[in-house]
Coordinates of C-alpha atoms in Angstrom, one line a residue:
M1 CA 159.5 119.2 117.7
T2 CA 160.7 122.8 118.0
P3 CA 164.2 122.7 119.4
L4 CA 164.5 124.0 123.0
N5 CA 167.5 125.8 124.5
H6 CA 168.9 122.9 126.4
N7 CA 172.3 121.3 125.9
K8 CA 173.5 117.8 126.7
K9 CA 177.2 117.0 126.5
S10 CA 176.9 113.4 125.3
A11 CA 173.7 113.4 123.4
T12 CA 172.9 114.7 120.0
N13 CA 170.4 117.3 121.1
N14 CA 168.0 117.0 124.0
S15 CA 165.0 118.1 122.0
N16 CA 165.7 115.4 119.4
G17 CA 167.0 112.6 121.8
V18 CA 165.3 109.5 123.1
M19 CA 162.4 109.9 125.5
L20 CA 161.7 107.5 128.5
N21 CA 158.0 107.0 129.3
A22 CA 156.9 105.9 132.8
Y23 CA 154.8 106.6 135.9
P24 CA 156.7 108.1 138.8
D25 CA 156.4 104.7 140.6
S26 CA 156.9 102.4 137.6
I27 CA 160.3 101.5 139.0
G28 CA 160.4 100.8 142.7
T29 CA 158.1 103.0 144.8
N30 CA 158.7 106.5 143.6
L31 CA 160.4 108.9 141.2
N32 CA 163.7 108.6 143.2
D33 CA 164.0 105.0 142.2
I34 CA 163.7 105.9 138.5
V35 CA 166.4 108.5 139.1
S36 CA 168.5 105.7 140.6
M37 CA 168.0 103.6 137.5
L38 CA 169.0 106.4 135.2
K39 CA 172.2 106.9 137.2
M40 CA 173.2 103.2 136.5
P41 CA 176.2 103.0 134.1
Q42 CA 174.1 100.9 131.7
F43 CA 171.7 103.8 131.3
E44 CA 174.4 106.5 130.7
N45 CA 173.5 108.6 127.7
A46 CA 170.5 106.5 126.9
F47 CA 167.8 109.1 127.4
S48 CA 167.6 112.9 126.9
Q49 CA 163.9 113.3 127.8
F50 CA 161.4 111.8 130.2
Y51 CA 157.7 111.8 129.8
V52 CA 156.5 111.3 133.3
L53 CA 152.8 110.3 133.5
P54 CA 150.3 112.4 135.5
T55 CA 150.3 110.5 138.8
F56 CA 153.1 113.1 139.2
F57 CA 150.2 115.3 140.2
N58 CA 147.4 114.6 142.6
S59 CA 144.8 112.3 141.0
D60 CA 142.4 109.5 141.8
L61 CA 141.2 107.5 138.8
D62 CA 142.4 106.2 135.4
R63 CA 146.0 106.0 136.7
G64 CA 146.5 109.8 136.8
F65 CA 144.3 111.1 134.1
S66 CA 141.6 112.2 136.6
I67 CA 143.4 115.2 138.0
I68 CA 142.5 116.5 141.5
N69 CA 145.0 119.4 141.2
Y70 CA 148.3 120.0 139.6
D71 CA 150.3 120.2 142.8
I72 CA 153.2 117.6 143.1
N73 CA 152.1 114.3 144.4
E74 CA 154.5 114.2 147.4
E75 CA 153.9 110.5 147.9
L76 CA 155.7 109.8 144.6
V77 CA 157.7 112.9 143.8
S78 CA 160.1 115.3 145.6
K79 CA 161.8 118.5 144.5
E80 CA 165.1 116.7 145.0
D81 CA 164.1 114.2 142.3
L82 CA 163.4 117.1 139.9
L83 CA 166.8 118.6 140.6
A84 CA 168.5 115.2 140.1
L85 CA 166.8 114.9 136.6
Q86 CA 168.0 118.4 135.8
E87 CA 171.5 117.4 136.8
L88 CA 171.2 114.5 134.4
N89 CA 170.3 117.0 131.7
I90 CA 166.9 115.2 131.1
M91 CA 164.1 117.3 129.7
L92 CA 160.7 116.8 131.3
K93 CA 157.4 116.3 129.5
F94 CA 154.1 116.6 131.4
D95 CA 150.4 116.1 130.7
I96 CA 147.7 118.7 131.0
V97 CA 144.3 117.0 130.8
L98 CA 142.3 119.7 129.0
N99 CA 138.9 118.1 128.8
H100 CA 138.2 117.1 132.4
L101 CA 139.0 117.2 136.1
S102 CA 138.3 114.8 139.0
V103 CA 135.0 114.9 140.8
A104 CA 137.3 115.3 143.8
S105 CA 138.8 118.5 142.5
P106 CA 138.3 121.6 144.6
Q107 CA 136.1 123.1 141.9
F108 CA 133.7 120.1 141.7
K109 CA 133.7 119.6 145.5
D110 CA 132.6 123.2 145.8
I111 CA 129.6 122.5 143.5
I112 CA 128.6 119.4 145.5
K113 CA 128.8 121.5 148.7
N114 CA 127.2 124.7 147.6
G115 CA 125.0 123.7 144.7
E116 CA 123.6 126.7 142.7
Q117 CA 125.5 129.1 145.0
S118 CA 128.9 127.7 144.0
K119 CA 131.3 130.0 142.3
F120 CA 132.1 127.0 140.0
K121 CA 128.5 126.3 139.0
D122 CA 129.4 126.8 135.3
F123 CA 133.0 125.4 135.5
F124 CA 131.7 121.9 134.5
I125 CA 128.9 120.9 132.1
N126 CA 125.4 120.2 133.5
W127 CA 124.1 117.7 130.9
N128 CA 120.5 118.8 131.2
E129 CA 121.4 122.5 130.9
F130 CA 123.5 121.9 127.8
W131 CA 120.8 119.9 126.0
K132 CA 117.8 122.0 127.3
G133 CA 115.4 122.4 124.4
D134 CA 117.2 119.9 122.2
G135 CA 115.9 116.6 123.7
D136 CA 113.3 114.9 125.9
L137 CA 113.4 114.3 129.6
N138 CA 113.3 110.5 130.4
E139 CA 111.9 108.8 133.5
E140 CA 115.2 109.2 135.3
G141 CA 115.2 113.0 134.9
I142 CA 117.9 113.0 132.2
I143 CA 117.5 114.8 128.8
V144 CA 118.1 112.4 125.9
P145 CA 119.2 114.5 122.9
K146 CA 117.1 114.4 119.8
K147 CA 118.1 111.4 117.5
E148 CA 119.8 113.6 114.9
F149 CA 122.0 115.0 117.7
L150 CA 122.5 111.7 119.5
D151 CA 123.5 109.8 116.4
K152 CA 126.3 112.3 115.7
L153 CA 127.9 112.1 119.2
F154 CA 131.4 110.4 119.3
M155 CA 131.3 108.1 122.4
R156 CA 134.1 106.6 124.4
K157 CA 131.9 104.3 126.5
S158 CA 128.4 102.7 126.4
G159 CA 125.4 104.8 127.3
L160 CA 125.0 108.5 127.8
P161 CA 128.3 110.2 128.9
I162 CA 127.0 111.4 132.3
L163 CA 127.5 111.0 136.0
K164 CA 124.6 111.8 138.3
V165 CA 125.6 113.9 141.3
L166 CA 123.7 114.5 144.5
F167 CA 123.2 118.2 145.3
P168 CA 122.7 119.7 148.7
D169 CA 119.0 120.1 148.1
G170 CA 118.7 116.3 147.6
T171 CA 118.2 116.5 143.9
E172 CA 120.4 114.6 141.4
R173 CA 122.1 116.5 138.5
P174 CA 123.6 114.8 135.5
Y175 CA 127.1 116.1 134.6
W176 CA 129.0 115.4 131.3
N177 CA 131.4 112.6 131.9
T178 CA 133.1 111.5 128.6
F179 CA 135.6 109.0 130.2
Y180 CA 135.8 107.0 133.4
Q181 CA 133.6 107.0 136.4
K182 CA 133.2 104.9 139.5
I183 CA 130.3 105.1 142.0
T184 CA 130.7 103.3 145.3
Y185 CA 127.6 102.4 147.3
H186 CA 128.3 101.9 151.0
K187 CA 126.4 99.4 153.1
I188 CA 123.7 100.6 155.4
S189 CA 122.4 99.7 158.9
K190 CA 118.9 100.1 160.4
V191 CA 120.2 103.3 162.1
D192 CA 120.5 104.9 158.6
L193 CA 116.8 104.2 158.0
Q194 CA 115.4 105.3 161.3
S195 CA 114.1 108.6 159.9
I196 CA 111.7 106.8 157.5
Q197 CA 108.2 106.9 159.0
N198 CA 106.2 103.7 159.6
L199 CA 109.2 101.5 158.8
S200 CA 109.4 98.9 161.6
P201 CA 112.8 97.7 163.0
E202 CA 112.1 94.2 161.6
N203 CA 111.5 95.5 158.1
S204 CA 114.6 97.8 158.5
L205 CA 116.7 94.8 159.0
L206 CA 115.2 92.9 156.1
I207 CA 115.7 95.9 153.8
C208 CA 119.3 96.5 155.0
G209 CA 120.1 92.8 154.3
K210 CA 118.6 93.1 150.7
I211 CA 120.5 96.3 150.0
N212 CA 123.8 95.2 151.3
A213 CA 123.6 91.9 149.4
A214 CA 122.9 93.8 146.2
I215 CA 125.9 96.1 146.9
D216 CA 128.1 93.0 147.4
E217 CA 126.9 91.6 144.1
N218 CA 127.2 94.9 142.3
Q219 CA 123.5 94.8 141.3
D220 CA 121.5 97.8 140.0
L221 CA 119.7 99.0 143.1
Q222 CA 116.9 100.5 141.1
T223 CA 115.9 97.0 139.9
L224 CA 115.6 95.5 143.4
D225 CA 112.3 94.0 144.3
F226 CA 111.3 95.3 147.8
G227 CA 108.3 92.9 147.9
N228 CA 106.0 93.8 150.8
Q229 CA 108.2 96.8 151.7
S230 CA 107.9 98.4 148.2
E231 CA 106.2 101.5 149.6
F232 CA 109.6 102.4 151.3
K233 CA 111.7 101.8 148.2
E234 CA 112.0 105.4 147.1
E235 CA 112.9 106.7 150.5
V236 CA 115.4 103.9 151.2
L237 CA 117.2 104.5 147.9
K238 CA 117.4 108.2 148.7
V239 CA 119.3 107.2 151.9
V240 CA 121.6 104.8 150.0
N241 CA 122.3 107.4 147.4
S242 CA 123.1 110.1 149.9
N243 CA 125.8 107.9 151.3
R244 CA 127.5 107.0 148.0
T245 CA 130.9 108.3 146.9
Y246 CA 132.1 109.1 143.4
L247 CA 135.2 109.0 141.3
G248 CA 134.8 110.5 137.9
Q249 CA 136.5 112.6 135.2
M250 CA 134.1 115.5 134.8
D251 CA 134.2 117.4 131.6
V252 CA 135.0 121.1 132.0
N253 CA 133.0 123.9 130.4
A254 CA 135.5 125.8 128.2
K255 CA 133.0 128.6 127.7
S256 CA 133.6 129.6 131.3
S257 CA 136.3 132.3 131.9
L258 CA 137.2 130.5 135.1
V259 CA 138.4 127.5 133.1
W260 CA 140.8 129.6 131.1
E261 CA 142.1 131.3 134.3
F262 CA 142.6 127.7 135.6
Y263 CA 144.6 126.8 132.5
E264 CA 146.8 129.8 132.9
E265 CA 147.6 128.8 136.5
V266 CA 148.3 125.2 135.5
L267 CA 150.7 125.9 132.6
A268 CA 152.7 128.3 134.8
K269 CA 152.8 125.6 137.5
V270 CA 154.0 122.8 135.3
A271 CA 156.7 125.1 133.8
S272 CA 157.9 125.9 137.3
Y273 CA 158.5 122.1 137.8
G274 CA 160.9 122.2 134.9
G275 CA 158.5 121.0 132.2
Q276 CA 159.4 122.0 128.7
I277 CA 157.0 119.8 126.6
L278 CA 153.3 119.7 127.4
R279 CA 151.2 116.8 126.1
L280 CA 147.5 117.9 125.6
D281 CA 145.5 114.9 126.7
A282 CA 141.9 114.6 125.3
F283 CA 142.0 118.2 123.9
A284 CA 139.8 117.1 120.9
Y285 CA 136.8 116.6 123.3
L286 CA 137.1 120.0 124.8
H287 CA 134.9 122.0 122.4
K288 CA 131.3 121.1 122.7
E289 CA 128.3 122.3 120.7
V290 CA 124.7 121.0 120.1
G291 CA 124.6 119.3 116.7
E292 CA 128.3 118.5 116.5
T293 CA 130.1 115.2 117.1
N294 CA 131.8 116.9 120.1
F295 CA 135.1 115.3 119.0
F296 CA 137.4 117.8 117.2
N297 CA 134.6 120.3 116.4
K298 CA 135.7 122.8 113.8
P299 CA 136.6 125.6 114.0
G300 CA 136.1 125.6 117.8
T301 CA 138.8 123.1 118.6
W302 CA 141.3 125.2 116.6
D303 CA 140.3 128.3 118.4
Y304 CA 140.8 126.6 121.8
L305 CA 144.1 125.1 120.7
E306 CA 145.4 128.5 119.7
K307 CA 144.4 130.0 123.0
I308 CA 146.3 127.2 124.8
N309 CA 149.3 127.7 122.6
Q310 CA 149.5 131.4 123.4
I311 CA 149.5 130.6 127.2
A312 CA 152.1 127.8 126.5
K313 CA 154.4 130.2 124.6
S314 CA 154.3 132.7 127.5
N315 CA 155.6 129.9 129.7
N316 CA 158.2 128.6 127.3
L317 CA 156.3 125.3 126.8
V318 CA 156.1 123.3 123.5
L319 CA 152.7 121.7 122.9
L320 CA 152.1 118.1 121.7
P321 CA 148.4 117.6 121.0
E322 CA 147.2 114.0 121.6
I323 CA 144.6 112.8 119.2
H324 CA 143.3 109.3 118.2
A325 CA 141.3 109.2 115.0
E326 CA 141.2 107.1 111.8
F327 CA 144.0 107.7 109.4
G328 CA 141.4 108.3 106.7
L329 CA 140.0 111.3 108.5
H330 CA 143.5 113.0 108.1
L331 CA 143.2 115.0 111.4
H332 CA 146.9 114.3 111.9
D333 CA 147.5 116.3 108.7
E334 CA 145.5 119.2 109.9
V335 CA 147.2 119.3 113.3
A336 CA 150.6 119.1 111.6
N337 CA 149.7 121.8 109.1
E338 CA 149.0 124.1 112.0
G339 CA 152.7 123.7 113.0
Y340 CA 152.3 121.2 115.9
S341 CA 154.1 118.0 116.4
I342 CA 152.0 114.9 116.2
Y343 CA 152.0 111.5 117.9
D344 CA 152.8 108.7 115.6
F345 CA 150.0 106.4 116.8
F346 CA 150.3 104.5 113.4
L347 CA 153.8 103.1 114.0
P348 CA 153.0 100.5 116.7
G349 CA 150.5 98.6 114.5
L350 CA 152.5 99.1 111.3
T351 CA 155.6 97.6 113.0
I352 CA 153.8 94.5 114.2
H353 CA 152.2 94.1 110.7
A354 CA 155.6 94.5 109.0
I355 CA 157.3 91.9 111.3
E356 CA 154.4 89.3 111.3
K357 CA 153.7 89.6 107.6
A358 CA 157.3 90.1 106.5
T359 CA 156.4 93.1 104.3
N360 CA 157.6 96.7 104.3
K361 CA 154.9 98.1 102.1
A362 CA 152.6 99.7 104.7
I363 CA 155.3 101.0 107.1
M364 CA 157.4 102.4 104.3
T365 CA 154.3 104.1 102.8
W366 CA 153.9 105.9 106.1
A367 CA 157.6 106.6 106.6
K368 CA 157.8 108.3 103.2
E369 CA 154.7 110.4 103.9
I370 CA 156.3 111.7 107.1
I371 CA 159.3 112.9 105.1
A372 CA 157.3 114.2 102.1
K373 CA 154.9 116.2 104.3
G374 CA 157.5 117.3 106.8
F375 CA 155.7 115.9 109.9
K376 CA 157.3 116.4 113.3
T377 CA 156.5 113.3 115.2
V378 CA 156.9 111.6 118.5
N379 CA 156.7 107.8 117.9
M380 CA 156.4 104.8 120.1
L381 CA 155.8 101.1 120.3
G382 CA 154.3 100.4 123.7
C383 CA 152.9 103.0 126.0
H384 CA 150.7 103.5 129.2
D385 CA 147.6 102.9 127.0
G386 CA 147.0 100.2 124.4
I387 CA 148.3 99.4 120.9
P388 CA 146.3 101.8 118.7
I389 CA 144.0 100.1 116.1
L390 CA 141.4 102.7 115.2
D391 CA 144.2 105.0 114.0
L392 CA 145.1 102.6 111.2
K393 CA 141.7 102.5 109.6
G394 CA 140.2 104.3 106.6
K395 CA 137.2 106.6 106.9
E396 CA 134.4 107.8 104.7
V397 CA 134.6 111.6 104.4
N398 CA 131.9 113.6 102.6
G399 CA 130.7 110.4 100.9
V400 CA 134.2 109.5 99.7
Y401 CA 136.1 106.6 101.3
Q402 CA 139.7 107.7 102.3
K403 CA 142.0 104.7 102.6
G404 CA 143.7 103.7 105.8
L405 CA 147.3 102.6 106.3
L406 CA 146.0 99.0 106.5
E407 CA 142.9 97.3 105.1
D408 CA 140.2 96.4 107.6
E409 CA 140.9 92.7 107.0
E410 CA 144.6 93.2 107.8
I411 CA 143.8 95.1 111.0
L412 CA 141.3 92.4 112.2
E413 CA 143.8 89.7 111.5
M414 CA 146.5 91.5 113.5
M415 CA 144.0 92.1 116.3
D416 CA 143.1 88.4 116.4
L417 CA 146.7 87.5 116.6
I418 CA 147.4 89.8 119.5
I419 CA 144.2 88.6 121.3
E420 CA 145.3 85.0 120.7
R421 CA 148.5 85.9 122.4
G422 CA 146.6 87.2 125.4
G423 CA 145.7 90.8 124.5
Q424 CA 142.4 92.4 125.4
V425 CA 140.2 94.7 123.3
K426 CA 139.0 98.2 124.0
N427 CA 136.0 99.3 121.9
L428 CA 134.0 102.4 121.2
Y429 CA 130.2 102.6 121.8
G430 CA 127.1 104.4 120.7
A431 CA 124.5 105.9 123.0
D432 CA 122.5 102.7 122.7
G433 CA 125.3 100.8 124.3
K434 CA 126.2 98.9 121.1
K435 CA 129.8 98.7 119.9
T436 CA 130.5 101.1 117.0
S437 CA 134.2 100.5 116.4
Y438 CA 137.3 98.8 117.8
Y439 CA 139.7 101.2 119.4
Q440 CA 142.9 99.6 120.7
V441 CA 144.3 96.3 121.9
N442 CA 145.8 96.1 125.4
A443 CA 148.9 94.1 125.7
T444 CA 152.6 94.5 126.3
Y445 CA 154.5 95.0 123.1
F446 CA 156.6 92.0 123.8
S447 CA 153.5 89.8 124.3
A448 CA 151.9 91.2 121.2
L449 CA 155.0 90.0 119.3
G450 CA 154.5 86.5 120.8
G451 CA 157.2 86.9 123.4
N452 CA 159.9 86.7 120.8
E453 CA 163.0 88.6 121.9
Q454 CA 164.4 88.9 118.3
K455 CA 161.2 90.4 117.1
L456 CA 161.3 92.9 120.0
L457 CA 164.9 93.9 119.1
L458 CA 163.9 94.3 115.5
A459 CA 160.8 96.4 116.4
R460 CA 163.0 98.6 118.6
A461 CA 165.6 99.1 115.8
I462 CA 162.8 100.1 113.3
Q463 CA 161.3 102.6 115.8
L464 CA 164.7 104.2 116.5
F465 CA 165.5 104.6 112.8
M466 CA 162.1 106.0 112.0
P467 CA 161.8 109.8 111.7
G468 CA 160.6 111.6 114.9
I469 CA 161.5 111.5 118.6
P470 CA 161.4 107.9 119.9
Q471 CA 159.3 107.5 123.1
I472 CA 160.1 104.3 124.9
W473 CA 157.8 102.6 127.5
Y474 CA 159.9 101.4 130.5
L475 CA 158.4 97.9 130.5
D476 CA 159.3 97.2 126.9
I477 CA 163.0 97.8 127.7
F478 CA 162.8 94.8 130.0
A479 CA 160.6 92.7 127.7
G480 CA 157.7 92.8 130.1
A481 CA 154.9 90.2 129.5
N482 CA 151.2 90.6 129.9
D483 CA 150.2 91.0 133.6
Y484 CA 146.9 89.2 133.9
D485 CA 147.0 89.3 137.7
A486 CA 147.0 93.1 137.6
V487 CA 144.0 93.1 135.3
I488 CA 142.0 90.9 137.6
K489 CA 143.0 93.0 140.6
A490 CA 142.0 96.2 138.9
G491 CA 138.5 94.9 138.2
K492 CA 136.1 96.6 135.7
D493 CA 137.9 98.7 133.1
G494 CA 141.2 97.4 134.4
H495 CA 142.4 96.1 131.0
K496 CA 145.2 98.7 130.7
E497 CA 146.9 97.3 133.8
I498 CA 148.1 94.5 131.6
N499 CA 151.0 96.7 130.5
R500 CA 151.8 98.6 133.7
T501 CA 153.7 96.2 135.9
T502 CA 155.8 97.9 138.6
L503 CA 159.4 96.8 138.4
S504 CA 161.6 96.7 141.5
L505 CA 165.2 97.9 141.5
N506 CA 166.1 94.2 141.9
D507 CA 164.0 93.5 138.7
I508 CA 166.1 96.1 136.9
E509 CA 169.4 94.6 138.1
E510 CA 168.2 91.1 137.0
G511 CA 166.9 92.5 133.7
L512 CA 170.3 94.1 132.9
K513 CA 171.8 90.6 132.8
K514 CA 169.6 89.8 129.7
E515 CA 170.8 90.4 126.1
V516 CA 167.3 91.6 125.0
V517 CA 167.7 94.4 127.5
T518 CA 171.3 95.3 127.0
K519 CA 171.0 95.2 123.2
Q520 CA 168.0 97.5 123.3
L521 CA 170.0 99.9 125.4
D522 CA 172.9 99.8 122.9
I523 CA 170.6 100.8 120.1
I524 CA 168.8 103.4 122.2
R525 CA 172.2 104.9 123.2
L526 CA 173.3 105.1 119.6
R527 CA 170.1 106.9 118.6
N528 CA 170.4 109.3 121.5
T529 CA 174.1 110.2 120.9
S530 CA 174.9 109.9 117.2
N531 CA 174.9 113.1 115.2
A532 CA 173.8 111.1 112.2
F533 CA 170.2 111.3 113.5
L534 CA 170.4 115.1 113.3
G535 CA 170.8 114.8 109.5
T536 CA 168.6 113.4 106.8
V537 CA 167.0 110.1 106.4
T538 CA 166.7 108.0 103.2
F539 CA 164.5 104.9 102.8
E540 CA 166.5 102.9 100.3
E541 CA 164.6 100.9 97.7
T542 CA 164.8 97.2 98.5
I543 CA 162.8 94.0 98.2
E544 CA 159.5 93.7 100.1
E545 CA 161.0 91.5 102.9
E546 CA 163.6 94.1 103.8
I547 CA 163.9 97.4 105.6
N548 CA 166.8 99.6 104.6
I549 CA 167.1 103.0 106.3
F550 CA 170.1 105.3 106.1
W551 CA 170.7 108.4 108.2
S552 CA 173.5 110.8 107.3
N553 CA 174.8 114.1 108.7
E554 CA 178.1 115.5 107.2
K555 CA 180.6 112.7 108.0
E556 CA 178.5 110.7 110.3
Y557 CA 176.0 108.0 109.3
A558 CA 173.8 105.2 110.7
H559 CA 172.4 102.4 108.6
L560 CA 169.8 99.8 109.4
L561 CA 169.4 96.8 107.1
A562 CA 166.8 94.3 108.3
N563 CA 165.3 91.1 106.9
L564 CA 161.6 90.9 108.0
K565 CA 161.4 87.2 107.1
T566 CA 164.5 85.9 109.0
L567 CA 164.3 88.7 111.6
E568 CA 168.1 89.2 111.3
F569 CA 169.4 92.8 111.1
S570 CA 172.5 94.8 111.2
I571 CA 173.3 98.4 112.2
K572 CA 176.4 100.0 110.8
Y573 CA 177.4 103.5 111.9
S574 CA 180.3 105.9 112.2
E575 CA 181.7 107.5 115.3
S576 CA 184.4 110.2 115.0
G577 CA 185.3 108.8 111.6
E578 CA 185.5 105.2 112.8
E579 CA 183.2 102.6 111.3
K580 CA 181.4 100.4 113.8
S581 CA 178.5 97.9 113.7
F582 CA 176.0 95.8 115.6
Q583 CA 174.8 92.4 114.3
F584 CA 171.5 91.0 115.6

């Protein structure tokens, strides 16, 4: 990542140091509790950066990635917290969610209120307007794109990516909704139906009972059999729909000048909070065009990215585009070739594969490619999302199959192992609702490794010795296990909560008594403070069952030698000319 003008007395260099990753309330109840943790002596000099997830802002869905506005969420964050992080010399990394905003955003609420008269009418994407002339209207009043267009669309969920929204004139309009949505139907009483002519009080009560039971059972109301009251069905459903509420991540229309004015305001705002790194969430979905996949359309995505970059530069922000795609597609190469840092979404799966199969072949192939191509990376093991799987795959490009980092059989075997250990799978879907590809496995990294503390320590050592900025999920430090209760509590689409357990400050105090925690912090601190990691890295030739990585910078060095079969490893390093070591 491009170095920033920011100094830290004890760390090697802020812009190259270790990055903590957490929600504002991942520890305790708010950001102040994370600050308290970072002030503990055990965390001294452990982190130089903090990627704070977007519940930092006001949001309502997908744990922060459905932004209402980019004002500080005062329930979780205070300006005093930001000053405290600044005093700890910790750089901040924020998200901007380029592709979408919440249905509860001021812009979308204005559309719902004012309809066609709204200033923001074109701020979001009316699905039917977008596909007008390029598809056929179905019985629900939604345009289904022509097959040649529909087959090309890259989908993140089953069915058409839309949310139908009720307008002031009583009509429903479908809006583009690539990611999450939630529609809540509220129970009705006979008072709500009193405007329906010829509907008797007795039948009103019967219909209310039927509707409310269906809502309790999460049934599709359109499929309800009204029996002898079928003549009232259409009017009753209009009443029910008028009382529903929405949550949804609504895709913005980047062809609107108002959207770009909004981006300018947002980037200035996050910079004012002390942000120096800006992660671009879902940017590859922003550019949309009929006849394209609408995932990383070219050259449109590049044009948009350059426009964002110019705004970022004017606010002294460094961009980190986030993109998940098959390795064989080589989009990571293209992003890197444009001068951007890239997320190393390959490392989590490669590290599990290396440890479980006791082979260095795949992970060393990738490590050497990073160096050979000069990639600037941010790497990770666990994160707020899942363990990436799609990213490891090969891909057919222009009729030629481009290899992945692992073979499909190896990926499936690894998935089966993690699922056997309690993980859950997230897939991709076509417009027909059928699965098209696996995407990620949701599990804590500790559970994915079978709850083996030595494996977790070895994985952490490998990550910290790999090229790039190490980003560390808070829960992994404390060897967090899969949280099944949180998944059940979250309900539909709650699989990600398996790896988002909130830890109390007491949990932190108890965790710091465990060797798997303190030993990780020892390696993290070394990576964050040793000048060796500002130098060059060499991947020493060794047998397949070993990993041998050597960092050197003038007189300082750090050396990892690990046996993938026995899981034993050692770290030797120098500090002010004195040789030291860790044995694990």
